[in-house]
Coordinates of N, CA and C in Angstrom, one line a residue:
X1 N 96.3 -47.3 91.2 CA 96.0 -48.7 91.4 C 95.5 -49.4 90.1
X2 N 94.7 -48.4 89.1 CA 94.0 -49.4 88.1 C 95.2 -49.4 87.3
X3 N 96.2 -49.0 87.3 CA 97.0 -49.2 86.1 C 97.6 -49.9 86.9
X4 N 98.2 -49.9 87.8 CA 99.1 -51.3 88.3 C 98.0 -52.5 87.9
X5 N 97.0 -52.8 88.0 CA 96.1 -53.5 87.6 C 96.0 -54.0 85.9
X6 N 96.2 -53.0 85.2 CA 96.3 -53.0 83.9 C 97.9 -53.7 83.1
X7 N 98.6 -53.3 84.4 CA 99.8 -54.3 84.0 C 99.8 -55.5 84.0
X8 N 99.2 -56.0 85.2 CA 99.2 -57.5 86.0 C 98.2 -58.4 84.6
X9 N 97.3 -57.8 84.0 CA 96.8 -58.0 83.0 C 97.3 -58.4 81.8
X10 N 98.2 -57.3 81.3 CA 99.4 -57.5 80.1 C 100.3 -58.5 80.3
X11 N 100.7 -58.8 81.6 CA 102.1 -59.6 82.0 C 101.5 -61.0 81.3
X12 N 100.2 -61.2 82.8 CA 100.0 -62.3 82.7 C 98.9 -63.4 80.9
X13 N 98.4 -62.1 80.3 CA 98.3 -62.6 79.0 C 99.4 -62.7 78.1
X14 N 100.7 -61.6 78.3 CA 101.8 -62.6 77.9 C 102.3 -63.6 77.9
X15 N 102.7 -64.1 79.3 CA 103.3 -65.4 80.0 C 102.4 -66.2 79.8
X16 N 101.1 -65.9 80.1 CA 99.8 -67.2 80.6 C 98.8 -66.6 79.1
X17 N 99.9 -67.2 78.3 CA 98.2 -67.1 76.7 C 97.0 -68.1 76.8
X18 N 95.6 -67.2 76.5 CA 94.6 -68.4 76.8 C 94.9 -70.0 75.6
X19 N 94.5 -70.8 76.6 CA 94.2 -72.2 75.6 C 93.4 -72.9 75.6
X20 N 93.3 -73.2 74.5 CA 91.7 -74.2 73.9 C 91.7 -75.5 74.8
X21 N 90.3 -75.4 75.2 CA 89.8 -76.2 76.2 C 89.9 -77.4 75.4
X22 N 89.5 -77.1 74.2 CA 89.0 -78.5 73.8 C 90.2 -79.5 72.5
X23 N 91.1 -78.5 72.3 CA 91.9 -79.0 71.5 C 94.1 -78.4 71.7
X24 N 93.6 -77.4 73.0 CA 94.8 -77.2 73.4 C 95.8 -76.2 72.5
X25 N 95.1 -75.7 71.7 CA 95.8 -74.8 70.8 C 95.4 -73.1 71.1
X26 N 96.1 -72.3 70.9 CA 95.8 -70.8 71.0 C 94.9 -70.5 70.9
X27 N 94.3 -70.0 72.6 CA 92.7 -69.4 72.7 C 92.3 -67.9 71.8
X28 N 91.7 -68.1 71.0 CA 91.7 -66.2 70.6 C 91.0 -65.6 71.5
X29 N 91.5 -64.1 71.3 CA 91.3 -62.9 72.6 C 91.5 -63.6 73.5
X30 N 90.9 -63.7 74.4 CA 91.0 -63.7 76.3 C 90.3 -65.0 76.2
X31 N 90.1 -65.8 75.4 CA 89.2 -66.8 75.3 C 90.0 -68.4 75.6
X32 N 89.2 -69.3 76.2 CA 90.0 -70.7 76.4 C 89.7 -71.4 75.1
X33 N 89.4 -71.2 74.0 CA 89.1 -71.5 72.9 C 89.3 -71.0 71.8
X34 N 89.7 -71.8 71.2 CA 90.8 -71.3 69.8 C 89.6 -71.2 68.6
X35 N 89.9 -70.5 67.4 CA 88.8 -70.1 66.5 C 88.3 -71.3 65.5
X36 N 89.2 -72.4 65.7 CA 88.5 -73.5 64.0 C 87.2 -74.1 65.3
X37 N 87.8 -74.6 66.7 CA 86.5 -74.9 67.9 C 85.4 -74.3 67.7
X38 N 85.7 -72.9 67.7 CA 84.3 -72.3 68.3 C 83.5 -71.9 66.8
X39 N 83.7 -71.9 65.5 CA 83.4 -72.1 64.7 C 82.9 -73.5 63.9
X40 N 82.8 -74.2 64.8 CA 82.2 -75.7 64.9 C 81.2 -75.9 66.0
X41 N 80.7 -74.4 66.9 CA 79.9 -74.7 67.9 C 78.9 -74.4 67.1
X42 N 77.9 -76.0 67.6 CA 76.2 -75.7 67.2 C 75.5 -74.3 67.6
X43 N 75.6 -73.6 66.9 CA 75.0 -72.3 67.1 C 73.2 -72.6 67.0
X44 N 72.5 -71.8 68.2 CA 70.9 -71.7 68.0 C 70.2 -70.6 67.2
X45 N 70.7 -70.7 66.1 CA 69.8 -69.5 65.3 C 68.6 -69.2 64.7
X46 N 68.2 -70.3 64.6 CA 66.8 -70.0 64.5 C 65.9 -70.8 65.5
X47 N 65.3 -70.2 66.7 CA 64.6 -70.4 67.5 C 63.2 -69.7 67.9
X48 N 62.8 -70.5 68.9 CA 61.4 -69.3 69.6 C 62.1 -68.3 70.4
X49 N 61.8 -67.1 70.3 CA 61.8 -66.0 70.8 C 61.5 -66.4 72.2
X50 N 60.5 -66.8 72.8 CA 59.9 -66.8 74.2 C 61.0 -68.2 74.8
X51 N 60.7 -69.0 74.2 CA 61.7 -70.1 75.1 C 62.9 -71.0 74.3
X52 N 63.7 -70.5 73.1 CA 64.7 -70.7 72.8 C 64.7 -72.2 72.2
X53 N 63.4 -72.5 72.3 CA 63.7 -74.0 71.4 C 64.1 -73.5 70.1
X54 N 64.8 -74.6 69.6 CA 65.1 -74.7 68.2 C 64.0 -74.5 66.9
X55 N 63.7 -74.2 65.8 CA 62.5 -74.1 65.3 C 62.7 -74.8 63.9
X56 N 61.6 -75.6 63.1 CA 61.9 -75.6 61.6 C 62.8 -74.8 60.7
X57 N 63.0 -75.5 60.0 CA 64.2 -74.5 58.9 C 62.7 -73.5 58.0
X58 N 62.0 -74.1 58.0 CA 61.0 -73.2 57.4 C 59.6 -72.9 57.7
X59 N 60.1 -72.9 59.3 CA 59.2 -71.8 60.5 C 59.5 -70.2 60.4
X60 N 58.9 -69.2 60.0 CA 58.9 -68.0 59.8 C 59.8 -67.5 60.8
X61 N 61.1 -66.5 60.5 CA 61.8 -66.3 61.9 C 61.0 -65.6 62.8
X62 N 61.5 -65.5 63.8 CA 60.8 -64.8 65.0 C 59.4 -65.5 65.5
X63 N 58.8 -66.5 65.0 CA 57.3 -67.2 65.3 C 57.6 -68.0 66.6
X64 N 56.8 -67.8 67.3 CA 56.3 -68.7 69.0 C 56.3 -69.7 68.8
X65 N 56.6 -70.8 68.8 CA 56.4 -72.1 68.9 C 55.3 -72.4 69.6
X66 N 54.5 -73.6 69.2 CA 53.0 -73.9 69.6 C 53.3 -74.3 71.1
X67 N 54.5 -75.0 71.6 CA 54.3 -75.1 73.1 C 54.0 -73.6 73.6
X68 N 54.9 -72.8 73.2 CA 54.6 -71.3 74.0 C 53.5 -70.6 73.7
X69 N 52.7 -71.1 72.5 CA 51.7 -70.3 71.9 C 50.4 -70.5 73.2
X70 N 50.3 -72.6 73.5 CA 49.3 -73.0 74.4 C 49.9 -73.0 75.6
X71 N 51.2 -72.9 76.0 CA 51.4 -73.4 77.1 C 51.5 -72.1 77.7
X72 N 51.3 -71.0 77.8 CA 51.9 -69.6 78.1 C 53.0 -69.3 79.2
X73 N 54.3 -69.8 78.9 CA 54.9 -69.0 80.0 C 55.4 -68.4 80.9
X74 N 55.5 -68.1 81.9 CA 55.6 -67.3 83.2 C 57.1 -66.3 82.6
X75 N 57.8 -66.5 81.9 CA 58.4 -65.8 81.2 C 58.0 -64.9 80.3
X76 N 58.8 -64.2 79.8 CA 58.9 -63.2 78.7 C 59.5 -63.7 77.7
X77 N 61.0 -64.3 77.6 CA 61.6 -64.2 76.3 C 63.1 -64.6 77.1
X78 N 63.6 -65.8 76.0 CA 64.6 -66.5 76.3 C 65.7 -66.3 75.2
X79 N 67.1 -66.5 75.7 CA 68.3 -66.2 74.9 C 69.5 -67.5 75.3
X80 N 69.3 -68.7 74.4 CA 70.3 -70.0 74.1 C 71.3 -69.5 73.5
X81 N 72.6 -69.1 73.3 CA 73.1 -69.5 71.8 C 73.6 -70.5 71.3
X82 N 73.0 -71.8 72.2 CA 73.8 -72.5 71.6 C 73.1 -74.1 71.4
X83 N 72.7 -75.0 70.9 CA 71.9 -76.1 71.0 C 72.8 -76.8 72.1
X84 N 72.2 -78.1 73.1 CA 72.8 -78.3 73.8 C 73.2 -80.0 72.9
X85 N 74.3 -80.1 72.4 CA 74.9 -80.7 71.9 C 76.6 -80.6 71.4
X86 N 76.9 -81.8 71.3 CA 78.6 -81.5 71.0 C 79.3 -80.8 71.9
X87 N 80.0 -80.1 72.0 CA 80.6 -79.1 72.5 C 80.2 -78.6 73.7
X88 N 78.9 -77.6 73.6 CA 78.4 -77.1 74.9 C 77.9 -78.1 75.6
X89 N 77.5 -79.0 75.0 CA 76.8 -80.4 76.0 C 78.1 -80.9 76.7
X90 N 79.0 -80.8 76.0 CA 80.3 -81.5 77.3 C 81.0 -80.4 78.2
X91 N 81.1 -79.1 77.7 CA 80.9 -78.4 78.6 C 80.6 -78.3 79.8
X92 N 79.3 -78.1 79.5 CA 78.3 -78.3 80.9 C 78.3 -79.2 81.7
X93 N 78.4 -80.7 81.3 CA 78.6 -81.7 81.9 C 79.8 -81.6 82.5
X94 N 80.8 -81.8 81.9 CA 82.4 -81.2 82.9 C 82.0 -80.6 84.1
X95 N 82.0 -79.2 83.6 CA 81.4 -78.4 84.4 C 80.8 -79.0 85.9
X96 N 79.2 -79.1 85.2 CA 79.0 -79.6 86.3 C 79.0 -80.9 87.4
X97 N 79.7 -81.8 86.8 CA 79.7 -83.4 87.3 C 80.9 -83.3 87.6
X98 N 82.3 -82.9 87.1 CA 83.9 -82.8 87.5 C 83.9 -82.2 87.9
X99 N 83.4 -80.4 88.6 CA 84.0 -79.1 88.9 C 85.2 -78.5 88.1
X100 N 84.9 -78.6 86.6 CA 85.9 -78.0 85.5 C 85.5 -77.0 86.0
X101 N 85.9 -75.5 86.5 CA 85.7 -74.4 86.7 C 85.8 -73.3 85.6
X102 N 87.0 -74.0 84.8 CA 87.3 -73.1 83.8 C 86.3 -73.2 82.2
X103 N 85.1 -74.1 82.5 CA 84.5 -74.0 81.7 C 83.6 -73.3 82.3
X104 N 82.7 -72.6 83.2 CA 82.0 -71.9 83.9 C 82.3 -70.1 83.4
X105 N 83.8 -69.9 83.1 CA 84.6 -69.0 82.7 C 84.6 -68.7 81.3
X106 N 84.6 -69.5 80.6 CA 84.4 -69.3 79.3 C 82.9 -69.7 78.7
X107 N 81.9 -70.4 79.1 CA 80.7 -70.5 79.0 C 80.1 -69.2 79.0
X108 N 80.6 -68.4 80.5 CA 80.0 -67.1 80.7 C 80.4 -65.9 79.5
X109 N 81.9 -65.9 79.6 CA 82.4 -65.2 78.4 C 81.7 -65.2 77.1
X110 N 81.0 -66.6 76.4 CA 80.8 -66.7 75.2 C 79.1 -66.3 75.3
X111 N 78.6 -66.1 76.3 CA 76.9 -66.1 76.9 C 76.6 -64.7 76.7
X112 N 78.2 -63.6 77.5 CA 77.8 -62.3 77.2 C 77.9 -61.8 76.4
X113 N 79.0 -62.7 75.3 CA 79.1 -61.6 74.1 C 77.8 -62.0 73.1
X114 N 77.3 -62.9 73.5 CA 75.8 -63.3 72.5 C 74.6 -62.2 73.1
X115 N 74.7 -62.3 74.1 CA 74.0 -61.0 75.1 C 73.7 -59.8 74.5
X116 N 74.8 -59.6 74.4 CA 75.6 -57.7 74.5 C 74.6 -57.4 72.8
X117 N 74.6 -58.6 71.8 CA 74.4 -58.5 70.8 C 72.5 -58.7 70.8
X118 N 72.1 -59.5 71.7 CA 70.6 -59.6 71.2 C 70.1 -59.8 72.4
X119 N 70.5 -59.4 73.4 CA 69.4 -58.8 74.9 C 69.0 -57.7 75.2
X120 N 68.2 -56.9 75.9 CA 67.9 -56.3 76.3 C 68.6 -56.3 77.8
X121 N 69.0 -55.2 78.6 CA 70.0 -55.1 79.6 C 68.9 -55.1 81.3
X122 N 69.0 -56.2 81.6 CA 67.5 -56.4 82.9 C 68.4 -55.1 84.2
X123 N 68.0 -55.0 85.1 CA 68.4 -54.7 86.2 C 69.2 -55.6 87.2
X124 N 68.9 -57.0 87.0 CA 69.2 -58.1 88.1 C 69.4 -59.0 87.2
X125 N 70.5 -60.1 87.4 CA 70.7 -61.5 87.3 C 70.5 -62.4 88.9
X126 N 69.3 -63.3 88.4 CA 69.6 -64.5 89.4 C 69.7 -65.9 89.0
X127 N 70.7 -66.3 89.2 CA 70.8 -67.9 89.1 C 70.1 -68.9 89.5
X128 N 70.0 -69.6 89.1 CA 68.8 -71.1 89.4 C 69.7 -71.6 90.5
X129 N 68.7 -71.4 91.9 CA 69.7 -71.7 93.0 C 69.0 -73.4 93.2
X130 N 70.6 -73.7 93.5 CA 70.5 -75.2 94.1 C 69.9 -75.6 95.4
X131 N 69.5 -77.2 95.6 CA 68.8 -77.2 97.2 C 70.2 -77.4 98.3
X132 N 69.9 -77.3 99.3 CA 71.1 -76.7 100.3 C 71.8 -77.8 100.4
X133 N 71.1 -79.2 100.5 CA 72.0 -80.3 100.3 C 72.7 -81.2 99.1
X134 N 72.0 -80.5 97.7 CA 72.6 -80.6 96.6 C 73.9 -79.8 96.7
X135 N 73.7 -78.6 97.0 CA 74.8 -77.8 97.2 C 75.7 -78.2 97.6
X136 N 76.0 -78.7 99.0 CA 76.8 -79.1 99.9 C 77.0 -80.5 99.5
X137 N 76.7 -81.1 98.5 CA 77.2 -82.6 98.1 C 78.1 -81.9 97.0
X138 N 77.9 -80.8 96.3 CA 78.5 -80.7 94.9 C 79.4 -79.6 95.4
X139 N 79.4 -79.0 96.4 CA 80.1 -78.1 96.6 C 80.4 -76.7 96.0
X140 N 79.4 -76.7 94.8 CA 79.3 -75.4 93.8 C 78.0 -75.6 93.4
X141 N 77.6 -74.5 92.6 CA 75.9 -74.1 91.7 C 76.9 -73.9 90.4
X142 N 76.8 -74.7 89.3 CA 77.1 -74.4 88.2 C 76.5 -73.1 87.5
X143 N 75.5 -72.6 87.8 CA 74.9 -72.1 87.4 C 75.1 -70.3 88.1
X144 N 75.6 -70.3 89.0 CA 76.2 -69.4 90.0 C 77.3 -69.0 89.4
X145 N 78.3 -69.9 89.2 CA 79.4 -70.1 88.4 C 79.3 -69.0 87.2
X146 N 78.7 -69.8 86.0 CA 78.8 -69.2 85.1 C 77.8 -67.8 85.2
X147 N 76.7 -67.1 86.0 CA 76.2 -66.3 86.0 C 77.3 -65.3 86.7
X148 N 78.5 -65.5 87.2 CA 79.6 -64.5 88.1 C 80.4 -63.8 86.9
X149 N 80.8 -64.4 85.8 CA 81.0 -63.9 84.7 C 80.6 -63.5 83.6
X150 N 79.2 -63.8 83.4 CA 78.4 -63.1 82.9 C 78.3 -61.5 83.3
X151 N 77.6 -61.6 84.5 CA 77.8 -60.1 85.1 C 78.6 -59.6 85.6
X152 N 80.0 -60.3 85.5 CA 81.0 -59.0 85.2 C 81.2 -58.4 83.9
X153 N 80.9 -59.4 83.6 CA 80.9 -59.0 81.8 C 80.2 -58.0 81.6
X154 N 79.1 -58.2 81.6 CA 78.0 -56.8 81.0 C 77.8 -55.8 82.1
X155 N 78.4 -56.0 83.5 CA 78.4 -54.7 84.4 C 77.0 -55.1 85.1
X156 N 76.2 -56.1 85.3 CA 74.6 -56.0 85.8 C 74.9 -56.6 87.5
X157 N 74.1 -55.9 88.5 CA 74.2 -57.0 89.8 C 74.0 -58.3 89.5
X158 N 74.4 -58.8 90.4 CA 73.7 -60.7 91.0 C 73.6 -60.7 92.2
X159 N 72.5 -61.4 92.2 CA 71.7 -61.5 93.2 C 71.9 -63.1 93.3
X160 N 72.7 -64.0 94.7 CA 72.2 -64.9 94.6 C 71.8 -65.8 96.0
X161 N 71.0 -64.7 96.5 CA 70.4 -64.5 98.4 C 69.3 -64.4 98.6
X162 N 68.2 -63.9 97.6 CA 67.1 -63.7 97.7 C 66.5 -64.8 97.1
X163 N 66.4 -66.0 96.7 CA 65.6 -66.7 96.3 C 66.3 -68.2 96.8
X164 N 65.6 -69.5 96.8 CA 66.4 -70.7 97.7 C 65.1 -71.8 96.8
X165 N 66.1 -72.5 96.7 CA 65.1 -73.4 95.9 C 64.5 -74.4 97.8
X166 N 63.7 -74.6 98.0 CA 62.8 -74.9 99.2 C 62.6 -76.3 99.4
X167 N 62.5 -77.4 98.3 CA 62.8 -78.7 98.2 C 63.5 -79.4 97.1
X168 N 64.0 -80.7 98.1 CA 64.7 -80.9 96.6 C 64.2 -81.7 95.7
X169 N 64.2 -81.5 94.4 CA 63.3 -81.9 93.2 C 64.1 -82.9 92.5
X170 N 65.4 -83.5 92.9 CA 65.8 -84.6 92.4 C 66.4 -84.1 91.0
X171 N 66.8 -85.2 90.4 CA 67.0 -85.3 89.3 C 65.9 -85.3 88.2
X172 N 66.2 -84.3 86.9 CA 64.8 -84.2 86.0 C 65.1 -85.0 84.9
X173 N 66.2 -85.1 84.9 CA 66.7 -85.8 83.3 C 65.9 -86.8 82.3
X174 N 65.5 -87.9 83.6 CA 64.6 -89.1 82.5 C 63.4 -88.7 83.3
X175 N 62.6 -87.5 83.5 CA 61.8 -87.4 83.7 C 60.7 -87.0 82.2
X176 N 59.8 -86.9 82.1 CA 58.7 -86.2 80.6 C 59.0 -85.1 81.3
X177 N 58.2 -84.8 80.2 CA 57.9 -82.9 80.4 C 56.8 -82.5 81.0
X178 N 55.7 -83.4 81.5 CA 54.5 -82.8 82.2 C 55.3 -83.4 83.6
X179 N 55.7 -84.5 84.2 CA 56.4 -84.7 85.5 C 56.9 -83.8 85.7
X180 N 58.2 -83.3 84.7 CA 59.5 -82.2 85.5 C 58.2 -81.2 85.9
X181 N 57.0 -80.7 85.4 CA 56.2 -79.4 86.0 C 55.7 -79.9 87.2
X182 N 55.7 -80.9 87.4 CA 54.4 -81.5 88.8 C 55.7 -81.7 89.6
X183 N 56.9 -82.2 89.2 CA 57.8 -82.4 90.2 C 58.6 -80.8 90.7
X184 N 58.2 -79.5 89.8 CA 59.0 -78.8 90.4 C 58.6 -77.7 90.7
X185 N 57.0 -77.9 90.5 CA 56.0 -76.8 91.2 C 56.4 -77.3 92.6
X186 N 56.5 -75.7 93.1 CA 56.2 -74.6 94.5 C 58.2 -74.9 95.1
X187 N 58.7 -75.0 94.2 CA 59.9 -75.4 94.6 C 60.9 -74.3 94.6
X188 N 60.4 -73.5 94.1 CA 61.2 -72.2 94.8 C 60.5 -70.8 95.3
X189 N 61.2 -70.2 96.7 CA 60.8 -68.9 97.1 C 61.5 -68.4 97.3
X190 N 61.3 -66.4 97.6 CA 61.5 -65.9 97.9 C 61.6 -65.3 99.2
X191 N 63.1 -65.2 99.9 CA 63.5 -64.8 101.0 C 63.7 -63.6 101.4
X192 N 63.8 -62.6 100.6 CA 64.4 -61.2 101.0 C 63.6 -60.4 99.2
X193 N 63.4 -59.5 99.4 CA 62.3 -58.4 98.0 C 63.0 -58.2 97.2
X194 N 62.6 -58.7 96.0 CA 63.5 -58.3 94.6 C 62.9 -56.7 94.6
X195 N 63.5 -55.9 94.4 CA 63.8 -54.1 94.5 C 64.4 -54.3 92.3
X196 N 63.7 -54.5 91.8 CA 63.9 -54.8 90.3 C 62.6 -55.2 89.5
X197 N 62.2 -54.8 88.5 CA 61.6 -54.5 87.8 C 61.4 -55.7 86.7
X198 N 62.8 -55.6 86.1 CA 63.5 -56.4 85.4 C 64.0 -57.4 85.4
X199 N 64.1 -58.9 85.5 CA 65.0 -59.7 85.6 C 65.6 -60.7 84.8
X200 N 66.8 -60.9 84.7 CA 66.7 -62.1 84.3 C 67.4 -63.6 84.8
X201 N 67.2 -64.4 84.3 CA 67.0 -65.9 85.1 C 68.2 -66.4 84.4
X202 N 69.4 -66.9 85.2 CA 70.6 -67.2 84.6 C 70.8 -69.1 85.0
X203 N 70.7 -70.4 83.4 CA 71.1 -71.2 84.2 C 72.0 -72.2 82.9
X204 N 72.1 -72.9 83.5 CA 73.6 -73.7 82.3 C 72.3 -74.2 81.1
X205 N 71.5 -75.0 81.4 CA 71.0 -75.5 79.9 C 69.4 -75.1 80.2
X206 N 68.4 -75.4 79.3 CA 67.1 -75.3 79.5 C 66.6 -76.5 78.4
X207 N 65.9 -77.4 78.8 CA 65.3 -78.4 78.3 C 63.8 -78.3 78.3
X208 N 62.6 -78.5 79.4 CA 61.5 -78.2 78.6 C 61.0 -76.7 78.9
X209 N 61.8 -75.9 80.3 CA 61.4 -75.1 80.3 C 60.9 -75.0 82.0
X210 N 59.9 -76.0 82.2 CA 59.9 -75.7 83.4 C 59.9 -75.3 84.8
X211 N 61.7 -75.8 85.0 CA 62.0 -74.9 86.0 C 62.2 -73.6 86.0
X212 N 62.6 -73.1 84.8 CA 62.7 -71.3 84.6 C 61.4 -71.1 84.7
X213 N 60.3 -71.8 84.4 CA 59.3 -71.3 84.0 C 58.5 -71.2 85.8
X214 N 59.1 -72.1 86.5 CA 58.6 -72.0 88.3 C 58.7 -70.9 88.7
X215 N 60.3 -70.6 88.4 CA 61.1 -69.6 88.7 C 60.7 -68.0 88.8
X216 N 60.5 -67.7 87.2 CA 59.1 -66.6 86.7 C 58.4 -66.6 87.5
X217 N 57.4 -67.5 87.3 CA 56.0 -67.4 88.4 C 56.3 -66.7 89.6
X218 N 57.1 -67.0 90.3 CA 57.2 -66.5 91.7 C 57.7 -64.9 91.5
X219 N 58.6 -64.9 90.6 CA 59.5 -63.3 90.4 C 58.1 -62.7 90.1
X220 N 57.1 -63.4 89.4 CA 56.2 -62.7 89.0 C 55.1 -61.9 89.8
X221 N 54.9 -62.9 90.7 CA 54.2 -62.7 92.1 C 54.7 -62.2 92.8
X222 N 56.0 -61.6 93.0 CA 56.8 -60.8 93.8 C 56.4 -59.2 93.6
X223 N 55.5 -59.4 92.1 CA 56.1 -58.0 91.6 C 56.9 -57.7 90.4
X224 N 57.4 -58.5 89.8 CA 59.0 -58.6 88.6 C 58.3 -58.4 87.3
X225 N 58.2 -57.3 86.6 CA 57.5 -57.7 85.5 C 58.0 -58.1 84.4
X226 N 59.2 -58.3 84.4 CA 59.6 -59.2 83.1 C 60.6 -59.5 83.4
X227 N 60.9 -61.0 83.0 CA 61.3 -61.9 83.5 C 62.1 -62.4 82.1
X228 N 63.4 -62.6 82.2 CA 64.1 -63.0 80.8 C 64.8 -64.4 81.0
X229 N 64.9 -65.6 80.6 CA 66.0 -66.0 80.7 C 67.0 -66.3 80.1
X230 N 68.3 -66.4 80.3 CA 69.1 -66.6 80.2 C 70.2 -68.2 80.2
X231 N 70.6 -68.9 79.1 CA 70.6 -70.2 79.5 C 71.9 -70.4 78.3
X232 N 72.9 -71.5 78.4 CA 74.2 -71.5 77.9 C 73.5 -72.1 76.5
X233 N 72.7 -73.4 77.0 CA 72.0 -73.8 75.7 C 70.8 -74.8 76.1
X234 N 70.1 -75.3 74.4 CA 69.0 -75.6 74.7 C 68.8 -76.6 74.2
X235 N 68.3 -77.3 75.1 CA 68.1 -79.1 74.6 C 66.7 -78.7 73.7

């Protein structure tokens, strides 16, 4: 059966070659995106360790950023690769506001090969679950989405049943950064025992941090002792 499988694979990268999302020309490898694209994506290279913001060009690498230094966390350590701008900023938006699916597919794709290279391998992925009637207006979790290819990619469970976000917190966008915390404290629990040690926290962008950082708290209080996240990119 896996080689009949292995065929259906060859055929259809034959016939059906990937193609650039963004410019319609020959995707490289297995990719919807061709190489002069993805070599024009704002890469996050020098950032905070703990929460992936962007850092000075002549901030020492690897240094905490003063928000994470006072603000401490409920996380461990975050992995962006990508600033949310240009490119991955329209991405995600597709994504999420059209139901582009096939950007969910190659977001995840380009997430675990940045992974594979500079994460540590958790036991569990869970995604930033949506409120039930966000859900059912949008019909998808973007964030679901791209965590399903992620962890096929690197081989890790997903988990996306044990945790429910409990009210809905609206939109954060023109919100500050001390609101989005007051508006999205106690806004998520746990429904069934994380049996994981390890986790990490899978969602399309991260902007001040907050909600991953709700998120933590509770894994934390469950029990979870490190908590990673995981995020396409970072405002």
């Amino acid at each position: 059966m896996k080689i009949g499988y292995n065929w259906l694979n060859i055929i259809q990268k034959n016939l059906l070659p990937p193609i650039c999302i963004l410019c319609g020309n020959q995707g490289m490898a297995d990719l919807d995106l061709c190489t002069s694209c993805y070599r024009h994506l704002p890469h996050n290279t020098h950032c905070c360790p703990q929460c992936a913001e962007a850092l000075d060009v002549n901030t020492p690498a690897s240094s905490v950023c003063q928000r994470c230094t006072h603000g401490k966390p409920a996380y461990d350590c975050s992995y962006a690769p990508f600033l949310h701008q240009g490119t991955p900023r329209f991405l995600i938006a597709s994504l999420k506001f059209s139901a582009h699916y096939k950007n969910a597919r190659l977001l995840g794709h380009l997430m675990a090969d940045y992974l594979r290279q500079h994460a540590q391998q958790p036991e569990l992925i869970i995604p930033i679950p949506l409120y039930k009637a966000r859900y059912s207006e949008r019909g998808f979790n973007q964030s679901i989405e791209i965590a399903r290819t992620v962890a096929k990619q690197l081989a890790l469970p997903l988990d996306v049943t044990s945790c429910v976000r409990q009210r809905d917190t609206g939109h954060q966008a023109a919100l500050t950064a001390k609101k989005r915390r007051h508006n999205i404290k106690n806004a998520f629990a746990l429904i069934k025992p994380i049996n994981a040690c390890h986790v990490a926290i899978v969602d399309d962008v991260m902007t001040t941090g907050s909600t991953v950082h709700e998120l933590a708290a509770v894994l934390k209080t469950a029990g979870v002792r490190q908590v990673d996240v995981w995020v396409c990119a970072r405002a």
